[in-house]
Structure formats: C-alpha cells, structure tokens
Coordinates of C-alpha atoms and ligand atoms in Angstrom, one line a residue:
M30 CA 164.2 196.7 80.4
N31 CA 167.2 194.8 81.7
G32 CA 168.7 192.4 79.2
V33 CA 166.0 192.9 76.5
R34 CA 167.2 194.4 73.2
P35 CA 165.1 197.5 72.3
W36 CA 163.6 196.0 69.1
R37 CA 162.6 192.9 71.0
S38 CA 160.9 194.9 73.8
L39 CA 157.2 194.3 74.0
R40 CA 156.5 198.0 74.3
V41 CA 158.5 198.9 71.1
R42 CA 156.9 196.1 69.2
L43 CA 153.4 197.1 70.4
I44 CA 153.9 200.7 69.4
A45 CA 155.5 199.7 66.0
S46 CA 152.6 197.4 65.3
V47 CA 150.0 200.0 66.1
V48 CA 151.8 202.7 64.0
L49 CA 152.2 200.3 61.1
V50 CA 148.5 199.3 61.1
E51 CA 147.4 202.9 61.6
V52 CA 149.6 204.1 58.7
I53 CA 148.4 201.4 56.3
M54 CA 144.7 201.9 57.3
L55 CA 144.8 205.7 57.1
S56 CA 146.7 205.6 53.8
L57 CA 144.1 203.4 52.3
L58 CA 141.4 205.7 53.7
V59 CA 143.0 208.9 52.4
W60 CA 143.7 207.3 49.0
H61 CA 140.1 206.1 48.8
N62 CA 138.7 209.5 49.9
L63 CA 140.9 211.4 47.4
G64 CA 139.6 209.2 44.6
V65 CA 136.0 209.9 45.7
I66 CA 136.6 213.6 45.9
R67 CA 138.4 213.7 42.5
E68 CA 135.5 211.8 40.9
A69 CA 132.9 214.1 42.5
H70 CA 134.8 217.3 41.3
A71 CA 135.2 215.8 37.8
D72 CA 131.5 214.9 37.6
R73 CA 130.6 218.4 38.8
L74 CA 132.9 220.0 36.2
H75 CA 131.4 217.7 33.5
D76 CA 127.9 218.6 34.5
T77 CA 128.8 222.4 34.6
A78 CA 130.3 222.2 31.1
T79 CA 127.3 220.2 29.7
S80 CA 124.9 222.7 31.2
M81 CA 126.8 225.7 29.9
L82 CA 127.0 224.2 26.4
Q83 CA 123.3 223.5 26.4
Q84 CA 122.5 227.1 27.4
I85 CA 124.9 228.6 24.8
T86 CA 123.7 226.3 21.9
A87 CA 120.1 227.0 22.8
T88 CA 120.6 230.7 22.8
A89 CA 123.4 231.5 20.4
G90 CA 121.6 230.1 17.3
S91 CA 119.1 233.0 17.1
Y92 CA 121.9 235.6 17.5
L93 CA 123.9 234.0 14.8
V94 CA 120.9 233.9 12.4
E95 CA 120.4 237.6 12.9
V96 CA 124.1 238.1 12.8
D97 CA 123.7 240.1 16.1
Y98 CA 127.2 239.5 17.4
A99 CA 127.0 242.4 19.9
S100 CA 124.0 240.8 21.8
L101 CA 125.7 237.4 21.5
E102 CA 128.9 238.9 23.1
E103 CA 126.8 240.5 25.8
Y104 CA 125.2 237.2 26.5
L105 CA 128.4 235.3 26.5
R106 CA 130.2 237.8 28.8
N107 CA 127.8 236.8 31.6
I108 CA 128.6 233.2 31.1
A109 CA 132.3 233.9 30.7
R110 CA 132.4 235.1 34.4
H111 CA 132.4 231.5 35.5
P112 CA 135.6 231.2 37.5
E113 CA 136.6 227.9 36.0
L114 CA 136.1 229.0 32.4
A115 CA 139.5 229.1 30.6
Y116 CA 138.1 230.1 27.2
L117 CA 134.9 230.3 25.1
V118 CA 134.9 230.5 21.3
V119 CA 131.9 230.6 19.0
T120 CA 132.5 229.9 15.3
D121 CA 130.1 230.5 12.4
R122 CA 128.9 227.8 10.0
N123 CA 132.1 228.3 8.0
G124 CA 134.3 227.7 11.0
H125 CA 135.4 231.3 11.4
T126 CA 135.7 232.6 14.9
A127 CA 132.7 234.8 15.5
L128 CA 133.4 235.6 19.2
S129 CA 136.0 234.7 21.7
Q130 CA 136.3 235.0 25.5
G131 CA 139.1 234.1 27.8
N132 CA 142.4 232.7 26.5
P133 CA 141.6 230.3 23.7
P134 CA 144.6 228.1 22.7
A135 CA 146.5 229.2 19.6
G136 CA 146.5 227.0 16.5
P137 CA 143.9 224.4 15.6
A138 CA 141.0 223.8 17.8
P139 CA 141.8 221.4 20.7
T140 CA 140.4 217.9 20.6
P141 CA 137.4 217.7 23.0
D142 CA 137.9 215.5 26.2
A143 CA 135.4 212.8 27.0
H144 CA 135.5 213.6 30.7
P145 CA 137.5 215.9 32.9
L146 CA 139.5 213.0 34.3
A147 CA 140.6 212.2 30.7
A148 CA 142.1 215.7 30.2
D149 CA 145.8 215.6 30.2
D150 CA 146.6 219.3 29.6
G151 CA 145.1 220.9 32.7
R152 CA 142.0 221.9 30.9
Y153 CA 138.7 220.2 30.1
D154 CA 137.9 220.9 26.4
V155 CA 134.3 220.5 25.2
Q156 CA 132.5 221.4 21.9
A157 CA 128.9 221.5 20.7
D158 CA 127.2 222.4 17.4
I159 CA 124.9 225.4 17.3
V160 CA 121.7 224.5 15.5
F161 CA 118.8 226.8 14.7
G162 CA 115.7 225.0 13.4
D163 CA 117.3 222.2 11.5
R164 CA 120.1 224.4 10.2
P165 CA 123.7 224.2 11.6
M166 CA 124.7 227.8 12.5
G167 CA 128.1 227.3 13.9
R168 CA 130.0 225.7 16.8
V169 CA 130.8 226.5 20.4
L170 CA 134.2 225.5 21.8
M171 CA 134.8 225.8 25.5
G172 CA 137.6 225.0 27.9
L173 CA 137.3 224.7 31.7
S174 CA 140.4 224.9 33.8
L175 CA 141.1 221.9 36.1
A176 CA 143.3 224.1 38.4
Q177 CA 140.4 224.8 40.8
M178 CA 139.5 221.1 41.0
E179 CA 143.1 220.1 41.5
Q180 CA 143.4 222.8 44.3
A181 CA 140.3 221.4 46.0
I182 CA 141.6 217.9 45.8
A183 CA 145.0 219.0 47.1
D184 CA 143.3 220.8 50.0
A185 CA 141.2 217.7 50.8
R186 CA 144.4 215.6 50.6
D187 CA 146.3 217.9 53.0
R188 CA 143.4 217.9 55.4
S189 CA 143.1 214.1 55.3
I190 CA 146.8 213.8 55.8
A191 CA 146.7 216.2 58.7
I192 CA 143.8 214.4 60.3
A193 CA 145.6 211.0 59.7
G194 CA 148.8 212.3 61.2
A195 CA 146.9 213.6 64.3
E196 CA 145.2 210.2 64.6
I197 CA 148.5 208.4 64.4
V198 CA 150.1 210.6 67.0
L199 CA 147.1 210.1 69.2
S200 CA 147.2 206.4 68.7
I201 CA 150.9 206.3 69.5
L202 CA 150.3 208.3 72.7
V203 CA 147.5 206.0 73.8
T204 CA 149.5 202.9 72.9
V205 CA 152.5 204.2 74.6
L206 CA 150.5 204.9 77.7
I207 CA 148.9 201.5 77.8
G208 CA 152.2 199.8 76.7
V209 CA 154.2 201.6 79.3
H210 CA 151.7 200.7 82.0
L211 CA 151.5 197.1 80.8
T212 CA 155.1 196.5 80.1
R213 CA 156.2 198.2 83.3
R214 CA 154.2 195.5 85.2
L215 CA 155.4 192.7 82.9
G216 CA 159.0 194.1 83.3
R217 CA 158.6 193.9 87.1
L218 CA 157.5 190.3 86.6
A219 CA 160.5 189.5 84.3
R220 CA 162.9 191.1 86.7
A221 CA 161.4 189.2 89.6
A222 CA 161.7 186.0 87.6
Q223 CA 165.4 186.8 87.0
Q224 CA 165.9 187.3 90.7
V225 CA 164.2 184.0 91.5
G226 CA 166.4 182.4 88.9
A227 CA 169.4 183.8 90.7
G228 CA 168.3 182.2 93.9
D229 CA 166.5 185.1 95.7
Y230 CA 163.3 183.4 96.8
D231 CA 162.2 186.3 99.0
T232 CA 161.2 188.2 95.8
E233 CA 157.6 189.3 95.6
V234 CA 155.9 191.3 92.9
P235 CA 153.0 193.8 93.6
T236 CA 149.9 192.4 92.0
G237 CA 148.2 195.7 91.2
P238 CA 144.7 195.6 89.5
A239 CA 143.1 192.2 89.3
D240 CA 143.5 191.9 85.5
E241 CA 145.4 189.2 83.6
V242 CA 148.8 190.7 84.6
G243 CA 147.6 191.0 88.2
M244 CA 146.5 187.4 88.2
T245 CA 149.7 186.3 86.7
A246 CA 151.7 188.2 89.3
A247 CA 149.6 186.6 92.1
A248 CA 150.2 183.2 90.6
F249 CA 153.9 184.0 90.3
N250 CA 154.1 185.0 94.0
R251 CA 152.4 181.7 95.0
M252 CA 154.7 179.8 92.7
V253 CA 157.8 181.5 94.2
K254 CA 156.6 180.7 97.7
E255 CA 156.1 177.1 96.8
V256 CA 159.4 176.8 95.0
S257 CA 161.1 178.5 98.0
Q258 CA 159.6 176.0 100.5
R259 CA 160.5 173.0 98.3
T260 CA 164.0 174.3 97.6
R261 CA 164.5 174.8 101.3
R262 CA 163.3 171.3 102.0
L263 CA 165.5 170.0 99.2
Q264 CA 168.5 171.9 100.5
E265 CA 167.9 170.6 104.0
A266 CA 167.6 167.0 102.7
L267 CA 170.8 167.4 100.6
A268 CA 172.7 168.9 103.6
R269 CA 171.5 166.1 105.8
E270 CA 172.5 163.6 103.2
R271 CA 175.9 165.3 102.7
V272 CA 176.6 165.3 106.5
I273 CA 175.6 161.6 106.7
E274 CA 177.8 160.7 103.7
E275 CA 180.7 162.7 104.9
T276 CA 180.6 161.6 108.5
A277 CA 179.6 158.0 107.8
I278 CA 182.2 155.4 108.9
D279 CA 181.0 153.1 106.1
G280 CA 182.0 153.6 102.5
M281 CA 179.2 154.8 100.2
I282 CA 179.0 154.9 96.4
T283 CA 176.4 155.6 93.8
Y284 CA 176.4 154.3 90.2
G285 CA 174.1 153.7 87.3
E286 CA 173.2 150.6 85.3
D287 CA 176.7 150.5 83.8
T288 CA 178.0 150.1 87.4
R289 CA 180.5 153.0 86.8
I290 CA 180.9 154.9 90.1
R291 CA 179.3 158.4 90.1
S292 CA 180.0 159.5 93.6
S293 CA 181.8 158.3 96.7
N294 CA 182.1 159.6 100.3
P295 CA 185.4 160.3 102.2
A296 CA 185.1 157.0 104.2
M297 CA 185.0 155.1 100.9
C298 CA 188.3 156.7 99.7
E299 CA 189.8 156.0 103.1
L300 CA 188.6 152.4 103.1
F301 CA 190.0 151.6 99.7
G302 CA 193.0 153.9 99.7
F303 CA 191.9 156.2 96.9
D304 CA 192.4 160.0 96.8
G305 CA 189.5 162.4 96.4
Q306 CA 187.5 161.8 93.2
A307 CA 189.8 159.1 91.9
L308 CA 187.0 156.6 92.2
S309 CA 184.6 158.6 89.9
G310 CA 184.0 156.8 86.6
Q311 CA 185.7 153.6 87.7
P312 CA 183.8 150.3 87.5
A313 CA 182.4 149.1 90.9
S314 CA 183.9 145.7 90.3
L315 CA 187.3 147.3 90.9
L316 CA 186.5 147.3 94.6
L317 CA 186.1 143.5 94.8
D318 CA 188.6 140.7 94.8
G319 CA 187.9 138.2 92.1
E320 CA 184.9 138.2 89.8
P321 CA 181.6 138.7 91.7
D322 CA 178.4 137.2 90.2
P323 CA 177.2 139.4 87.3
G324 CA 174.2 140.9 89.1
F325 CA 176.1 141.6 92.3
W326 CA 176.0 145.4 91.9
T327 CA 172.6 145.7 90.1
R328 CA 170.4 143.2 91.9
P329 CA 169.4 144.5 95.3
T330 CA 168.6 141.6 97.6
G331 CA 167.3 143.6 100.6
R332 CA 170.0 142.2 102.8
R333 CA 173.7 142.6 103.4
R334 CA 176.1 140.4 101.4
E335 CA 179.6 139.4 102.3
A336 CA 182.4 139.9 99.8
R337 CA 186.1 140.3 99.6
G338 CA 187.2 143.9 99.1
R339 CA 190.4 144.8 97.3
R340 CA 192.2 148.0 98.3
R341 CA 194.2 150.1 95.8
D342 CA 197.4 148.6 97.1
G343 CA 196.1 145.1 96.3
S344 CA 195.4 144.1 99.9
V345 CA 192.2 142.1 100.5
F346 CA 189.8 142.4 103.4
P347 CA 186.4 141.1 104.3
L348 CA 183.5 143.3 103.4
E349 CA 179.8 143.6 103.9
V350 CA 177.9 145.2 101.0
Y351 CA 174.3 146.5 100.9
V352 CA 172.9 147.5 97.5
G353 CA 169.8 149.8 97.2
R354 CA 168.1 151.0 94.0
V355 CA 165.9 154.0 93.2
E356 CA 164.5 155.1 89.8
I357 CA 165.0 158.7 88.8
H358 CA 163.0 159.8 85.7
G359 CA 162.8 156.1 84.7
E360 CA 166.6 155.6 85.0
P361 CA 167.9 153.3 87.8
L362 CA 170.3 154.7 90.3
Y363 CA 172.1 152.4 92.7
A364 CA 173.6 153.2 96.1
A365 CA 175.9 150.7 97.9
T366 CA 177.1 150.8 101.5
L367 CA 180.4 149.0 102.1
H368 CA 181.4 148.0 105.6
D369 CA 184.7 146.7 106.6
I370 CA 184.1 143.6 108.7
T371 CA 187.7 142.7 109.4
E372 CA 187.3 143.2 113.2
R373 CA 184.0 141.3 113.2
K374 CA 185.5 138.4 111.3
Q375 CA 188.4 138.3 113.8
A376 CA 186.0 138.4 116.7
E377 CA 183.9 135.6 115.1
T378 CA 187.0 133.5 114.6
E379 CA 188.1 134.1 118.2
C380 CA 184.5 133.4 119.4
K381 CA 184.5 130.2 117.4
T382 CA 187.8 129.2 118.9
L383 CA 186.6 130.0 122.4
L384 CA 183.4 128.1 121.8
E385 CA 185.2 125.1 120.6
G386 CA 187.5 125.4 123.7
N387 CA 184.4 125.7 125.9
R388 CA 182.8 122.7 124.3
F389 CA 186.0 120.7 124.8
L390 CA 186.1 121.8 128.5
I391 CA 182.5 120.9 129.1
H392 CA 183.1 117.6 127.4
K393 CA 186.1 117.1 129.5
S394 CA 184.4 118.2 132.7
L395 CA 181.4 115.9 132.0
A396 CA 183.8 113.0 131.3
V397 CA 185.6 113.9 134.6
Q398 CA 182.3 114.1 136.4
E399 CA 181.3 110.7 135.0
E400 CA 184.7 109.3 136.0
E401 CA 184.3 110.7 139.5
R402 CA 180.8 109.2 139.7
R403 CA 182.2 105.9 138.5
H404 CA 185.0 106.1 141.1
L405 CA 182.6 107.1 143.8
A406 CA 180.3 104.1 142.9
R407 CA 183.3 101.8 143.0
E408 CA 184.5 103.1 146.3
L409 CA 181.0 102.8 147.7
H410 CA 180.8 99.3 146.4
D411 CA 184.3 98.3 147.5
E412 CA 184.5 100.1 150.8
L413 CA 180.9 100.5 152.0
G414 CA 179.7 97.2 150.4
Q415 CA 182.4 95.2 152.2
C416 CA 181.8 97.0 155.5
M417 CA 178.1 96.3 155.1
T418 CA 178.8 92.6 154.4
A419 CA 181.1 92.5 157.4
I420 CA 178.4 94.1 159.6
Q421 CA 175.8 91.7 158.3
A422 CA 178.1 88.7 158.9
D423 CA 178.8 89.9 162.5
A424 CA 175.2 90.5 163.2
E425 CA 174.3 87.1 161.9
L426 CA 177.0 85.6 164.2
I427 CA 175.7 87.6 167.2
R428 CA 172.2 86.5 166.5
E429 CA 173.2 82.8 166.2
T430 CA 175.4 83.0 169.3
A431 CA 172.8 84.7 171.5
G432 CA 170.2 82.1 170.3
R433 CA 167.3 81.5 172.6
D434 CA 169.3 82.3 175.7
N435 CA 169.5 85.9 175.1
P436 CA 166.5 86.9 173.0
R437 CA 167.0 90.6 173.4
I438 CA 170.5 90.4 171.9
A439 CA 169.2 88.2 169.1
A440 CA 166.5 90.7 168.4
S441 CA 169.0 93.6 168.3
A442 CA 171.3 91.6 166.0
G443 CA 168.2 90.9 163.7
A444 CA 167.4 94.6 163.7
I445 CA 171.1 95.4 162.7
L446 CA 170.8 92.8 159.9
D447 CA 167.6 94.4 158.7
I448 CA 168.9 97.9 158.7
S449 CA 172.2 97.0 157.1
S450 CA 170.3 95.1 154.4
R451 CA 168.2 98.3 153.7
M452 CA 171.4 100.3 153.8
Y453 CA 172.9 97.9 151.3
D454 CA 169.9 98.3 149.0
A455 CA 170.0 102.1 149.3
V456 CA 173.7 102.2 148.6
H457 CA 173.2 99.9 145.6
A458 CA 170.5 102.2 144.3
M459 CA 172.8 105.1 144.8
M460 CA 175.6 103.3 143.0
R461 CA 173.3 102.6 140.0
R462 CA 172.3 106.2 139.8
L463 CA 175.9 107.3 140.0
R464 CA 177.0 104.8 137.5
P465 CA 174.5 102.7 135.7
T466 CA 176.5 99.6 135.2
V467 CA 173.8 98.2 132.9
L468 CA 174.9 100.9 130.5
D469 CA 178.3 99.3 130.3
D470 CA 177.0 95.8 130.4
L471 CA 173.9 95.8 128.2
G472 CA 174.0 99.1 126.4
L473 CA 171.9 102.3 126.2
V474 CA 168.5 100.8 125.4
A475 CA 168.6 98.4 128.3
A476 CA 169.9 101.1 130.7
L477 CA 167.1 103.4 129.6
E478 CA 164.5 100.6 130.1
E479 CA 165.8 99.9 133.6
A480 CA 165.8 103.6 134.5
I481 CA 162.3 104.1 133.1
G482 CA 161.2 101.0 135.0
D483 CA 162.5 102.5 138.2
W484 CA 160.8 105.8 137.4
R485 CA 157.5 104.1 136.6
A486 CA 157.6 102.4 140.0
R487 CA 158.1 105.7 141.7
H488 CA 155.4 107.4 139.7
P489 CA 152.6 104.9 139.0
G490 CA 150.2 107.7 138.0
I491 CA 152.1 108.6 134.9
A492 CA 152.2 106.3 131.8
C493 CA 155.6 106.3 130.2
E494 CA 156.6 104.6 127.0
L495 CA 159.9 104.3 125.1
V496 CA 160.1 103.8 121.4
T497 CA 163.4 103.2 119.6
H498 CA 164.4 103.0 116.0
G499 CA 167.6 102.2 114.2
P500 CA 171.0 100.9 115.4
L501 CA 171.6 102.3 118.9
D502 CA 174.1 99.7 120.2
D503 CA 177.3 101.4 119.2
L504 CA 176.8 105.1 119.8
G505 CA 180.0 105.5 121.9
E506 CA 180.4 106.0 125.6
S507 CA 180.0 109.8 125.8
V508 CA 176.8 109.7 123.6
N509 CA 175.4 106.9 125.7
I510 CA 175.9 108.5 129.0
S511 CA 174.7 111.9 127.7
L512 CA 171.4 110.5 126.3
Y513 CA 170.9 108.5 129.5
R514 CA 171.4 111.6 131.7
I515 CA 169.2 113.7 129.4
V516 CA 166.3 111.2 129.7
Q517 CA 166.9 111.1 133.5
E518 CA 166.6 114.9 133.8
C519 CA 163.6 115.1 131.5
L520 CA 161.8 112.5 133.5
T521 CA 162.7 114.2 136.7
N522 CA 161.3 117.5 135.3
V523 CA 158.1 115.8 134.2
A524 CA 157.6 114.5 137.7
R525 CA 158.4 117.8 139.3
H526 CA 156.9 120.4 137.1
A527 CA 154.7 119.0 134.3
Q528 CA 151.6 117.6 136.1
A529 CA 151.3 115.2 133.1
D530 CA 149.8 111.8 133.0
R531 CA 151.6 110.6 129.9
V532 CA 155.3 110.7 128.7
H533 CA 156.4 109.5 125.3
I534 CA 160.2 108.9 124.7
E535 CA 161.4 108.3 121.2
L536 CA 165.0 107.5 120.4
M537 CA 166.2 106.9 116.8
A538 CA 169.3 106.7 114.8
D539 CA 168.7 107.6 111.1
G540 CA 171.8 109.2 110.0
E541 CA 171.8 111.5 113.0
I542 CA 170.7 110.5 116.5
R543 CA 167.4 112.0 117.6
L544 CA 165.8 111.9 121.0
E545 CA 162.4 113.4 121.9
V546 CA 160.8 113.4 125.3
R547 CA 157.2 114.6 125.0
D548 CA 154.7 115.0 127.9
N549 CA 151.1 116.1 127.9
G550 CA 151.4 118.4 131.0
R551 CA 150.9 122.1 131.5
G552 CA 153.8 123.2 129.4
L553 CA 156.3 125.9 130.0
E554 CA 154.6 129.2 130.9
P555 CA 155.5 131.9 128.4
G556 CA 156.7 135.2 129.8
R557 CA 157.3 133.7 133.2
P558 CA 161.0 133.7 134.0
R559 CA 162.1 130.1 134.5
R560 CA 163.5 129.2 137.9
R561 CA 167.3 129.1 137.8
G562 CA 167.5 125.4 137.6
L563 CA 170.5 123.6 136.2
G564 CA 168.7 120.7 134.5
L565 CA 167.9 122.2 131.1
L566 CA 171.2 124.1 131.2
G567 CA 173.0 120.8 131.8
I568 CA 171.1 119.2 128.9
R569 CA 172.1 122.1 126.6
E570 CA 175.8 121.8 127.6
R571 CA 175.8 118.1 127.0
V572 CA 174.2 118.5 123.6
E573 CA 176.5 121.3 122.5
A574 CA 179.6 119.5 123.8
L575 CA 178.6 116.7 121.3
G576 CA 178.1 119.2 118.5
G577 CA 174.3 118.7 118.5
R578 CA 171.1 120.9 118.7
L579 CA 168.5 121.3 121.4
E580 CA 165.0 122.5 120.9
I581 CA 162.3 122.9 123.5
D582 CA 158.7 123.1 122.1
S583 CA 156.1 124.0 124.5
T584 CA 152.5 125.2 124.3
P585 CA 150.8 126.2 127.6
G586 CA 148.3 123.5 128.6
E587 CA 149.5 121.2 125.8
G588 CA 152.7 119.8 127.2
T589 CA 156.4 120.1 126.5
C590 CA 158.7 118.4 124.0
V591 CA 162.4 118.3 124.5
K592 CA 164.1 117.5 121.1
V593 CA 167.8 116.6 120.9
S594 CA 169.7 115.8 117.7
L595 CA 173.3 114.7 117.7
P596 CA 175.5 114.0 114.8
G597 CA 175.6 110.3 114.3
K598 CA 178.0 108.0 112.7
H599 CA 175.6 105.3 111.7
P600 CA 173.8 105.0 108.4
P601 CA 170.0 105.3 108.5
Q602 CA 168.1 102.1 109.2
T603 CA 164.4 101.3 109.0
G604 CA 162.3 99.4 111.5
G605 CA 162.0 99.8 115.2
R606 CA 161.1 98.3 118.5
E607 CA 158.6 99.5 121.0
R608 CA 158.9 98.9 124.6
P609 CA 155.7 99.6 126.7
Ligands
ATP2 N1 158.3 119.1 131.4 C1 158.1 120.3 131.9 N2 156.9 120.7 132.1 C2 156.7 122.0 132.7 N3 157.7 122.8 133.1 C3 158.9 122.4 132.9 C4 159.2 121.1 132.4 N4 160.6 121.0 132.4 C5 161.1 122.1 132.9 N5 160.1 123.0 133.3 C6 160.2 124.3 133.8 O1 161.5 124.8 133.5 C7 162.2 125.2 134.7 C8 163.7 124.9 134.5 O2 163.9 123.5 134.5 P1 165.3 122.9 135.0 O3 165.3 121.5 134.9 O4 166.4 123.7 134.3 O5 165.4 123.4 136.5 P2 164.6 122.7 137.8 O6 164.1 121.4 137.4 O7 163.7 123.7 138.3 O8 165.8 122.5 138.8 P3 167.0 121.5 138.7 O9 166.8 120.7 137.5 O10 168.3 122.3 138.7 O11 166.9 120.6 139.9 C9 161.5 124.5 135.7 O12 161.6 125.1 137.0 C10 160.1 124.4 135.3 O13 159.4 125.6 135.7
MG3 MG1 165.2 119.9 136.5

C-alpha cells in the first residue's frame, strides 16, 4: 500500500495478531493436553504395577513355602513378558535373591518410587512383601520402564504440534484471504482519499458489497461529490472576488482587530504609491493624515466617511472610506474601501462657486428688475400722469367753453374726462403693482396689508388673514421686496389654482425670518406634472438668492403651505400683532 510502512499495514497487523493469538492458544492447549496424557499414562503404569504386585504377592507365598522355585519361575516368566517390565526380583525372607527376571540394577535394591511421575531414573521402582498366612516369606521388587510412556507422550506431543501447526497455517491462510480482500478495499479508499487531498475531485471508489466498507465507500463518494461542489463554488467566489479586487478602481484592504493590513489590491498600492505587498503588516492609520478617531478603522458605521489620505510621498488628498466587518470563527475581519474624491471635491468647489455666482446674478437681475419696474412706474407717473392731467385740464376747458350752447361737445368733453380719470386710476394701480410705494414709505407690513386688502376686494369669497410676529420694520430693501413679491405670487396661485375659501399668512422674525402662506384648497396633485409656470420657480430663485430655504407642503384635498425661511439679522422677539 502506497505510503504505509509494512509493519503499520492493517493486513500485516491483522495476520500477526491472529498468528500470535493462535500460537498462544494452541501452545496452552498442547501443554495442557500433554499434561493430561502424561498423568493418564502414569496412572495406568501405577495401576499396572499395583495389580502385578498384588498377583505376585498373592501367588508367590505358597511357592516360597514349598521352596518350589521352578514353579515360581514358570509363573513369573509369564508375568515378565509384560513389555514395560524392566526387571523382577523375588527375595526370600532373609533378603537373598530367590529369582530374577529382566535386568535388575546392580548393587543395593533401588528405593521404591511413590508414583511413576516421581521416578527420576527412567524407571518406576516398586516393592511389596510376600506374606503367607501371617508369616513373611520374602519380598518382590519390580521395575517398570518409563520409556514406553515417554514415547507415547512424545508421539502425542508431535501429533498435537502438527495439528496446531496445520491450524495456524490454515488460520493464516483464511486471515490473509479476508485481510487481503478487506485491506484491498480499504487501500482503494485510502488511495482515493489521497487523490482527493491532492485536488482530484473526480475520484470515485467502487462500493462493492453493501457491508461496512461498502457503506463507507458510498459515504466517501457522496462526501467527495459534496466537497467537489462546495470547492468549485468557493473557487468561483474567490475568483470573482479576486477579479473585483484586482480590477476595482477603489483601493481595498483587509485587516484584523489590531488594524494591521493583511491584504490590499493593486488599486490600493497605486492610490497610495506603495509597491506590491509593501502595505502588508503596516498599520491602517499609516494611510491617513493626522490622528483619526480611535474607532475609525474598527467601528463600521454603515455609511461612507470622509477623511484625508496620505500617500507614501507625504502628499495629502481627500478620501472616502467605507468600513465593513465580518466574523470568521469568532474573530473579526475588517474590509475597507478607499475612494479618492479629489475630483469630486474639486467639482463640488466649482459647483459651489458657480452656485454662488448664480445666486449673485439672480440677486442682481431681481434688483435690476425691481429698478426697471421702479423706473417704469416713475416714467408712467411722470410722463403718462402729466399727459393725463393735461388731457383732463383740456377736456375740462372744452366742457366749460362749450357750455350750454353746444351740449354735444360738452358731453364728449365729459366722456373724455371720465375715460381719462379711469385711465388715471388704471395707470395708478399699474404703478402700485410695479412699485409699491407704500413699501418704501410705510414698510413691509403696511405694503402687505394694502396688497391683501386689494386682493380681498378682488376675491370676496376667500377669507384672508395676515399674522405678524417680531420686528419686521428693518429687514432691508431686498428682503422686503422679495417677501412682498412672494406673498403676491402665493395669493395669485391661491386664486388661480387652489379653489380655497381661506388663506392664512404668517410672517415672523425670531432670529430668522419665516413666512408661511397656507390655504385650505385642493392641494398640489401628486404625480401630476406641474404646469411649467414661473411663479414657484421665481419664489425659489428669490429665496435662494437671499440664502434661504423654501418648502412646499401639500396634501391632496387638504391645501398647500408655502414655507419660506430667510437668514435674519434681528434677535428673536416675542409678541405679535394680528390683522384681520
Ligand atoms: N396654492 C395652490 N393650490 C393648488 N395648486 C397650486 C397652488 N400653487 C401652485 N399650484 C400648482 O402649481 C403649478 C405651478 O405654479 P406656478 O405658480 O409655478 O405656475 P402658474 O401659476 O401655473 O403660472 P405662472 O405663475 O407662471 O403664471 C400650478 O400650475 C398649479 O397647478
Ligand atoms: Mg403662479
């Protein structure tokens, strides 16, 4: 098996374990069996010796009494044929050898053995007294050879060992067969796991029989498939991320809680003038000019924050930073996007300058417009007024001269007087609208009251009230004329569009100057494009030219409220006057 040392191989260990257990068990068995056999043979030998002694002692006494040694010899010869008998000696009562068979040991009579297993000289020595009646007649000494017993035990041992050996070989064979089959499949699994580890996710192992290994193989195949799909998705996500990072025009960095940079994209290096990986390990604060607030890099706000970036060469530029945070295995990881907003800032500055210029121009053009209106009113007054006065004087003269003599001429002169008087009124009204002199003479509140009075007269069905608070006498000419024109336009709109029966005008100076014109008409219709009128646009331009704010609140069916606030130069003041 690839990469597995032989002694660590499952197959080798399995076989070695089986062989070891077999050898131990069979050795114990053989050892036990040999002990049993030995005891059985020893007992048999003991019994044989005892029985032979009993026979001889029972028979030999009578022969010894009669001193019939020939018959005794004949009798003993039959017994001496026993294959295990080593020697047989019969002594008389004096201890002299009467008869001897076999090979008795030379010298003194051997000490009898208690049991064949106690014999240490290869022979089982036994003795018994020969008694006839109550008289001792002699002694029988007998030795039985242990060779046959030992041979039988040796044969039994050899057979047991042969059987045990065969059993061991058989066990090894069976174990090897099972082991080979098993370990081959496990080996395939191990090799497949190595291939998967090396990145080959197309690997599949045959499952084979539906046993534990088969089930493991099936589970392995499922797991590899799942890992393959997840790895592919992960690789795609990483590739996408890499492409985004590498092609992004914004700088991107990641860092941990210690705010030391872990990764940066090419745009980041380009933006700050660093090479390749030079930013890795640096503190993120290195990228900013001055000391940002302590949680700048680790407190995501969910919105972009402006800061001042510092390049490697020390140059400073405006920056927009967005910080995001994720947790990976309980550890926070931050990602920040850094966007160079130099161009935007320049555009903003240019825009601001243009806006200010625009405001100035509007202011100027409104002032010119008012001046023109004033001029026109003066011309109308001076030229047309004097002409009208001259016409009236002439007509008066004609009427007086014609008198009663010429009533038709007198009537015509009267008609001219009448028409010129109406013309004079019309021109006067025109002059007042062009330039409300009361504004110059009596101030804003009086001018508004006069204008509202005229408007009420023209629209008797709409109740209109004016409420003022605070000091409104010294707001300046441009503020006065703007507020006057705004009220004029709002009232015109109410009359033209609102279908209201009530208008409430509130003007106050409490630090800033605020004007509200609220009607209870139909309101602005949402979604419907407004007619391209100039009234509201003009109001907005006037308000912006004075650096103020305009708001138009409207709910369909519940009226419209035009709110204007202008920066004021007067301190707030309490109390107010109401003019119905
Ligand atoms: N008080 C109001 N109630 C309901 N609708 C209004 C009111 N004021 C303005 N509008 C709506 O807003 C539109 C734009 O008003 P704006 O004063 O700018 O133009 P206009 O009055 O139509 O024309 P212009 O003022 O140039 O003579 C109006 O046409 C009207 O539909
Ligand atoms: Mg209008």
